[in-house]
XYZ file of C-alpha atoms in Angstrom:
531
model
C 79.870 75.869 36.372
C 77.045 75.529 39.197
C 77.319 79.277 39.828
C 76.715 80.237 36.174
C 73.550 77.564 36.171
C 72.135 79.344 39.107
C 72.966 82.823 37.858
C 72.063 82.601 34.169
C 69.157 80.343 34.634
C 70.641 77.472 31.962
C 72.613 74.334 32.729
C 76.460 74.080 31.635
C 76.851 72.497 28.455
C 79.240 69.659 27.401
C 81.583 71.731 25.148
C 82.169 74.061 28.052
C 83.202 70.876 30.071
C 85.463 69.607 26.981
C 87.544 72.745 26.720
C 88.089 72.533 30.637
C 89.130 69.044 30.517
C 91.728 69.594 27.805
C 93.306 72.874 29.789
C 95.601 73.340 32.482
C 94.242 75.022 35.498
C 96.404 78.115 34.234
C 94.773 78.412 30.737
C 91.297 77.507 32.687
C 91.614 80.850 34.615
C 92.977 83.164 31.755
C 89.546 81.914 29.959
C 87.710 82.402 32.738
C 88.645 85.939 32.964
C 88.287 86.370 29.244
C 85.216 84.485 28.101
C 84.654 83.918 24.810
C 81.640 85.923 23.598
C 80.365 84.132 20.378
C 80.617 80.552 22.546
C 78.915 82.016 25.554
C 75.674 82.954 23.573
C 75.802 79.801 21.557
C 75.679 77.807 25.020
C 72.676 80.318 26.284
C 70.621 79.940 23.404
C 71.523 76.145 23.497
C 70.717 75.417 27.043
C 67.529 77.586 26.489
C 66.531 75.622 23.827
C 66.771 72.608 25.253
C 64.582 73.586 28.452
C 62.122 74.576 25.867
C 61.952 71.366 24.080
C 62.341 69.398 27.084
C 59.167 71.267 29.037
C 57.014 71.053 25.494
C 57.212 67.322 25.481
C 55.730 67.209 28.952
C 51.912 67.713 27.805
C 50.417 65.895 30.900
C 52.611 68.528 33.173
C 51.379 72.244 33.605
C 53.453 74.646 32.110
C 56.190 76.115 33.908
C 56.059 79.806 34.872
C 58.405 81.920 32.855
C 62.640 81.761 33.896
C 63.671 85.554 34.547
C 67.404 85.177 33.778
C 69.887 87.671 35.209
C 71.411 88.377 31.790
C 68.101 89.885 30.848
C 68.280 92.390 33.854
C 69.418 95.989 32.704
C 72.936 97.009 33.742
C 72.063 99.685 36.185
C 69.977 97.141 38.101
C 72.567 94.551 37.775
C 75.333 97.315 39.631
C 72.942 97.581 42.659
C 72.381 93.699 42.840
C 76.352 93.143 42.666
C 77.270 96.261 45.204
C 74.987 94.416 47.647
C 77.514 91.505 47.680
C 80.790 91.089 49.715
C 83.716 91.817 47.781
C 85.211 88.666 48.170
C 82.502 87.098 46.321
C 82.657 89.735 42.931
C 86.139 87.570 41.510
C 83.966 84.528 40.936
C 81.064 86.644 39.698
C 83.268 88.119 37.143
C 84.295 84.896 35.482
C 80.753 83.494 34.890
C 80.117 85.742 31.516
C 81.163 88.846 30.074
C 78.337 90.940 30.606
C 79.102 90.340 34.795
C 82.824 91.334 34.118
C 82.001 94.163 32.197
C 79.479 95.821 34.827
C 81.850 94.728 37.638
C 84.252 97.349 35.943
C 81.961 99.714 37.303
C 83.774 101.708 40.167
C 80.167 102.394 42.129
C 80.489 99.143 42.999
C 83.861 98.886 44.575
C 82.874 102.491 46.125
C 80.288 101.398 47.750
C 82.290 98.167 48.894
C 85.255 100.145 50.170
C 82.640 102.283 52.460
C 80.862 99.526 53.632
C 83.606 97.279 54.763
C 86.672 99.223 55.662
C 84.603 102.610 56.177
C 86.211 104.382 53.767
C 84.561 107.882 53.652
C 86.988 109.914 51.584
C 85.175 111.368 48.647
C 86.752 108.566 46.364
C 85.766 110.257 42.978
C 88.803 112.184 43.846
C 90.678 109.125 42.785
C 90.247 109.654 39.083
C 92.253 112.811 39.240
C 95.304 110.166 40.142
C 94.165 107.873 37.727
C 93.540 105.181 40.635
C 90.069 103.160 40.345
C 88.254 102.505 43.768
C 88.726 98.830 42.540
C 92.511 99.163 42.826
C 92.018 100.680 46.494
C 89.638 97.674 47.156
C 91.796 94.914 45.868
C 95.633 96.552 45.992
C 95.438 97.864 49.099
C 92.234 97.090 51.639
C 91.909 93.775 50.868
C 95.450 92.633 50.374
C 96.156 94.058 53.637
C 92.882 93.424 55.539
C 94.948 90.966 57.746
C 96.854 93.461 59.966
C 94.018 95.361 60.852
C 92.855 95.425 64.295
C 95.264 95.537 67.752
C 98.760 94.125 68.122
C 101.381 93.690 70.690
C 105.016 94.654 69.530
C 107.607 92.107 70.535
C 109.898 94.845 72.714
C 111.403 92.448 75.007
C 109.754 93.205 78.767
C 108.175 96.710 77.173
C 106.012 95.639 74.993
C 103.331 97.797 73.195
C 99.765 98.467 71.807
C 99.800 99.188 68.201
C 96.146 99.761 66.449
C 96.405 99.440 62.541
C 93.576 101.188 60.977
C 92.142 102.457 57.667
C 92.636 106.204 57.818
C 91.177 107.732 54.564
C 93.106 106.212 51.878
C 96.129 105.226 53.732
C 96.404 102.145 56.233
C 98.249 103.562 59.129
C 99.563 101.690 62.397
C 99.554 104.046 65.164
C 101.444 103.084 68.209
C 99.299 103.819 71.222
C 100.986 105.384 74.610
C 99.789 106.334 77.968
C 99.789 109.750 79.148
C 102.478 111.407 80.865
C 103.308 110.008 84.433
C 101.071 110.348 86.633
C 98.506 111.691 85.292
C 96.614 108.687 84.294
C 92.966 110.244 83.461
C 94.417 112.109 80.456
C 93.932 110.776 76.998
C 96.149 108.331 75.128
C 98.717 109.450 72.833
C 99.954 108.179 69.423
C 102.315 108.203 66.770
C 102.354 106.615 63.306
C 104.970 103.796 62.661
C 104.073 103.254 59.025
C 101.599 104.016 56.635
C 100.353 102.089 53.194
C 99.164 103.936 50.333
C 98.703 103.828 46.430
C 100.901 105.534 44.320
C 99.023 105.917 40.954
C 98.092 102.645 39.340
C 101.053 100.796 41.147
C 100.936 97.964 43.810
C 100.322 99.678 47.444
C 103.481 101.156 48.952
C 104.789 100.767 52.474
C 106.355 103.466 54.221
C 108.302 103.753 57.776
C 107.142 106.677 59.767
C 109.573 106.322 62.585
C 112.020 109.154 63.541
C 111.695 112.966 62.760
C 112.715 113.093 58.616
C 109.470 112.462 57.118
C 108.205 109.187 55.765
C 110.425 106.556 54.029
C 111.030 103.130 52.397
C 109.668 100.287 54.302
C 108.856 97.068 54.068
C 105.663 94.788 55.618
C 105.905 90.924 55.733
C 102.532 88.955 56.999
C 104.604 85.904 58.469
C 101.456 84.118 59.851
C 97.390 84.614 60.528
C 98.114 86.483 63.645
C 101.767 87.815 63.240
C 103.394 89.880 60.910
C 106.496 92.427 61.105
C 107.779 95.628 59.744
C 111.168 96.393 58.478
C 112.937 99.642 57.769
C 114.725 99.812 54.772
C 116.446 103.359 55.479
C 117.296 103.272 58.700
C 119.396 106.633 58.400
C 116.161 108.755 58.254
C 116.170 107.394 62.294
C 119.237 109.351 63.191
C 119.433 112.958 64.629
C 122.403 115.384 63.753
C 123.246 115.917 67.359
C 124.086 112.223 67.717
C 122.572 109.884 70.618
C 122.414 112.534 72.948
C 120.355 114.714 70.790
C 118.070 111.467 70.409
C 117.673 110.755 74.097
C 116.699 114.207 75.053
C 114.140 113.833 72.407
C 112.730 110.586 73.365
C 112.666 111.538 76.996
C 110.164 114.445 75.815
C 107.994 112.666 73.886
C 107.927 109.497 76.370
C 107.879 111.546 79.737
C 107.409 115.354 79.444
C 110.363 116.244 80.973
C 113.802 116.364 81.161
C 116.252 114.572 82.534
C 117.089 117.345 85.060
C 113.579 117.155 86.031
C 113.670 113.191 87.601
C 115.433 113.714 90.954
C 114.838 109.854 91.951
C 118.041 108.381 90.693
C 116.678 104.725 90.512
C 113.786 105.961 87.864
C 116.619 107.805 85.699
C 118.254 104.444 85.544
C 115.261 102.667 84.780
C 114.385 105.377 81.838
C 118.016 105.361 80.399
C 117.751 101.428 80.497
C 114.420 101.421 78.334
C 115.658 104.148 75.859
C 119.001 101.644 75.211
C 117.125 98.576 74.985
C 114.072 100.000 72.800
C 116.461 101.738 70.396
C 117.240 98.504 69.379
C 114.105 97.463 67.748
C 113.783 100.942 65.658
C 114.383 99.003 62.157
C 112.836 95.817 62.419
C 109.912 94.837 64.895
C 107.507 91.673 64.903
C 103.759 92.040 66.042
C 101.416 89.945 67.656
C 97.572 89.797 67.408
C 95.425 90.659 70.448
C 91.897 90.854 70.881
C 89.628 92.889 73.234
C 88.044 90.399 75.740
C 84.488 89.632 75.296
C 81.703 91.316 77.743
C 78.980 89.641 79.478
C 75.845 91.040 81.345
C 77.316 89.911 84.740
C 80.351 91.482 84.626
C 81.404 93.791 87.283
C 82.300 96.593 84.873
C 82.571 96.426 80.968
C 86.562 94.872 80.469
C 88.902 96.388 77.971
C 91.887 98.294 78.110
C 93.205 100.431 81.034
C 96.091 103.262 82.082
C 97.597 101.781 85.663
C 100.176 103.607 87.733
C 103.548 101.442 88.297
C 105.986 103.532 90.814
C 109.048 104.354 89.223
C 108.213 102.703 86.026
C 105.750 105.183 84.833
C 102.162 104.374 83.291
C 101.529 101.298 81.912
C 98.668 100.033 79.927
C 96.586 96.484 80.878
C 93.999 94.362 79.894
C 91.070 93.793 82.462
C 89.328 90.486 81.618
C 86.568 88.346 83.512
C 86.660 84.729 83.678
C 83.723 83.420 85.722
C 84.794 84.026 89.605
C 87.958 85.729 88.909
C 89.071 89.250 87.046
C 92.491 89.277 85.478
C 94.604 92.241 84.854
C 97.156 91.534 82.429
C 100.190 93.785 81.318
C 99.912 95.041 77.552
C 102.991 97.158 78.192
C 105.777 96.238 80.960
C 108.839 96.569 82.586
C 111.989 94.681 83.276
C 110.136 93.505 87.013
C 107.415 92.274 85.352
C 107.128 92.140 81.591
C 104.152 92.258 78.815
C 102.101 89.776 78.818
C 102.108 88.647 82.684
C 98.964 88.868 85.005
C 99.964 91.595 87.018
C 96.446 91.403 89.212
C 93.928 88.655 89.976
C 90.861 89.524 91.676
C 88.739 86.734 93.396
C 85.125 88.241 92.968
C 84.017 85.140 95.387
C 85.627 86.948 98.586
C 84.207 90.694 99.200
C 86.004 92.799 101.422
C 83.805 95.197 103.890
C 86.018 98.066 104.515
C 86.169 99.858 107.916
C 84.556 103.091 108.507
C 86.901 105.860 107.367
C 88.422 106.661 110.692
C 89.784 102.812 110.811
C 90.655 102.751 107.209
C 93.140 105.315 107.704
C 94.859 103.017 109.858
C 97.189 100.576 107.725
C 97.393 97.537 110.246
C 93.274 97.552 110.230
C 93.601 96.924 106.673
C 95.949 94.758 106.893
C 94.123 92.321 109.435
C 91.183 92.402 107.109
C 93.366 91.609 104.063
C 94.971 88.737 105.749
C 91.747 87.328 107.203
C 90.220 87.205 103.740
C 93.771 85.709 102.624
C 93.555 82.759 105.428
C 89.775 82.127 104.093
C 90.731 81.269 100.871
C 93.545 79.058 101.780
C 91.107 77.053 103.659
C 89.019 76.834 101.032
C 91.566 75.776 98.672
C 92.431 73.137 101.108
C 89.499 71.562 101.616
C 89.076 71.661 97.713
C 92.248 69.710 97.397
C 91.115 67.030 100.205
C 87.670 66.474 98.285
C 89.528 66.076 95.282
C 92.141 63.664 96.731
C 89.051 61.785 98.678
C 87.620 61.044 94.850
C 84.364 63.243 95.835
C 85.189 65.754 93.231
C 84.543 69.283 92.934
C 81.366 69.490 95.353
C 78.838 72.367 95.752
C 80.790 75.492 96.499
C 81.766 76.467 99.892
C 79.535 79.451 101.362
C 81.384 82.207 101.216
C 81.609 84.206 104.692
C 82.458 87.961 105.041
C 84.958 88.459 107.473
C 84.025 90.231 110.487
C 85.351 93.363 111.566
C 84.574 96.251 114.175
C 82.861 99.632 113.197
C 82.531 98.214 109.524
C 80.529 100.399 107.471
C 77.572 98.804 105.933
C 77.935 96.478 103.112
C 76.265 98.042 100.178
C 76.717 98.924 96.314
C 75.864 102.308 96.902
C 79.112 104.874 96.930
C 80.993 104.844 100.084
C 83.761 106.933 101.667
C 87.513 106.043 100.600
C 90.680 106.799 101.412
C 94.466 105.547 101.072
C 95.997 103.945 104.861
C 98.158 106.189 106.007
C 101.988 105.041 104.947
C 100.636 103.726 101.625
C 102.070 105.539 98.352
C 100.683 106.828 95.722
C 101.891 108.433 92.244
C 98.608 110.217 91.859
C 96.995 111.595 94.907
C 93.898 112.818 92.700
C 92.435 109.680 93.364
C 88.552 108.869 93.741
C 86.997 109.816 97.403
C 84.503 107.180 96.961
C 84.151 103.830 96.018
C 81.493 101.430 94.983
C 83.089 97.967 96.612
C 85.970 95.905 97.108
C 87.386 92.460 96.673
C 90.379 90.414 97.809
C 93.146 89.681 95.254
C 96.483 89.252 94.714
C 99.521 90.912 92.714
C 102.644 90.176 91.208
C 105.651 91.291 92.139
C 109.396 90.300 91.197
C 112.841 91.172 91.451
C 114.777 92.851 88.140
C 114.639 90.754 85.009
C 111.565 88.571 86.364
C 113.389 86.776 89.074
C 111.755 85.603 92.394
C 108.239 86.258 90.931
C 105.289 86.032 93.775
C 101.940 86.807 94.250
C 101.117 88.753 97.451
C 97.852 89.847 98.825
C 96.009 92.807 98.190
C 92.769 95.075 97.776
C 90.646 95.547 94.603
C 88.850 98.776 94.678
C 86.099 99.591 92.193
C 85.541 103.519 91.882
C 83.018 103.748 89.003
C 82.683 102.037 85.691
C 85.697 103.412 83.937
C 88.035 103.369 87.291
C 89.371 101.207 89.636
C 92.643 100.597 92.058
C 94.359 98.260 93.777
C 96.555 98.090 97.225
C 99.527 96.105 96.918
C 99.922 94.996 100.708
C 103.388 94.238 101.006
C 104.941 97.263 98.941
C 102.678 99.595 101.024
C 101.819 100.953 97.269
C 98.707 102.018 95.445
C 98.115 101.511 91.877
C 95.000 103.648 89.916
C 93.233 102.265 86.769
C 91.364 104.404 84.275
C 89.930 103.232 81.119
C 91.421 104.107 77.968
C 88.314 105.842 75.867
C 88.965 105.084 72.266
C 87.039 102.734 70.012
C 88.846 100.209 68.183
C 87.963 98.503 64.994
C 88.381 94.837 64.161
C 89.647 94.271 67.785
C 86.839 91.512 68.794
C 87.881 87.818 68.575
C 86.108 86.069 66.018
C 83.203 84.050 66.644
C 83.622 79.970 67.048
C 82.136 78.480 63.767
C 78.908 76.400 64.291
C 79.233 72.725 65.341
C 82.981 73.148 66.809
C 86.173 74.754 66.185
C 87.785 74.209 62.439
C 91.427 74.535 62.298
C 92.849 77.836 61.267
C 94.670 76.604 58.994
C 91.331 76.256 56.579
C 90.417 79.769 56.985
C 93.783 80.990 56.200
C 94.182 78.789 52.965
C 90.782 80.202 51.912
C 91.928 83.923 52.594
C 95.087 83.383 50.638
C 93.058 81.522 47.799
C 90.752 84.624 47.660
C 93.699 86.703 47.306
C 94.818 84.953 44.453
C 91.607 85.453 42.832
C 91.917 88.920 43.535
C 95.256 88.980 41.617
C 93.444 87.429 38.566
C 90.850 89.891 38.456
C 93.020 92.742 38.547
C 95.430 91.505 35.849
C 92.258 90.172 33.697
C 92.716 91.937 30.408
C 88.937 92.412 29.874
C 88.657 94.692 33.413
C 91.212 97.150 32.551
């Protein structure tokens, strides 16, 4: 009623309060959705008369300026005003009075909300042919499933994955992003649809599974909690192929690796590929997804953080996330393998220990590079030991230790301008088409482990920054080189929400408020005066 007082310019009447006191919540909600026109007009007139008599009795006070009520504005102007409001506020506005509820029936309002809030650029006027209104699209599709828009990581054991749920025309589609075929790390990402949601006439939204090669079929989506949801296929026979498992494996191999098993001569690599097919096939009917956010970007970052594709030997190409954390940078796996699973921190870069590479002739010598890296490792170890000693002595963290660049004879000048770069002899690389110049290098550590993530350990290495979109890492112990290339894609709804002013509020409060807003949309959709 306070909203009513502000919008209409009159106060709530006592009769309105008495009716609300006599009704239970369900009757009140139904009454609000179908307001009584005669009683409402009587309340407005009585309130206006009361205000006039009150002001006329104050002869000593100057006459107040005339008050303009929203009810007096023409409908076309109210349409423009309401169309500029957030869609989540419109259900409350519809319960103010019959006039507002009738105006909110105008599809122009909902067409604008679909476009501005969810980027729907389709010609929504075509919906009139199918009998679906823009309000139906907003309330039953976009608003109802807004919680699953954004980036997600599927729970597929060590392999993980990257799912991007977007509004695509009049559909909500879940696209699984796949790295390019090994070893072409600079090629664009591949993607395939896993599910889609759309409206069938004026009914509720329909969920369809897109897995397999026999077209869309019946599926189900369940929002487990705020940052987690699951999908289930109700017709898994659509995933099977007439040629049995052998045909399914050959088809999967062409899609996943772009080749046949006969083209892969490395026996260990064949075993890894077959193992991944068997493992991931168990998840073709039911998957759980957990939300991930893109890391924030700061002006002091070495390069812009984000998603990259990287080469990982026999495991092929994998997707990683580069993020910056003060004096360190981290590379975290979004997709993984049986040795280092998804979610693990594969590389850590120490931004306080820059490495000065030798000249191009000395760089070809692996022993020379190893000596420089091990010197940096020893310097880091000594600084950590001094830090621990100060902490034990109760001196606190103290001032930062001065960083000393490793000394090496015949070294190139320490500049940010590009310098020549070549891999040392004996260092293997899946992609020989790596950049031949780099901007700077830093000491770092890489995570290695046995099959099943057994005996994990961090080993020294070199982080090489080539340009804004590419970097590399030399694994000293493995004598291996990984090349990373930026994922060139724009992701909506992928940024972490800003913390509330005055401290972080519990997620549960926000979640309950969102669920209440969804309930009000359901009430609005069922309101007879809105049909």
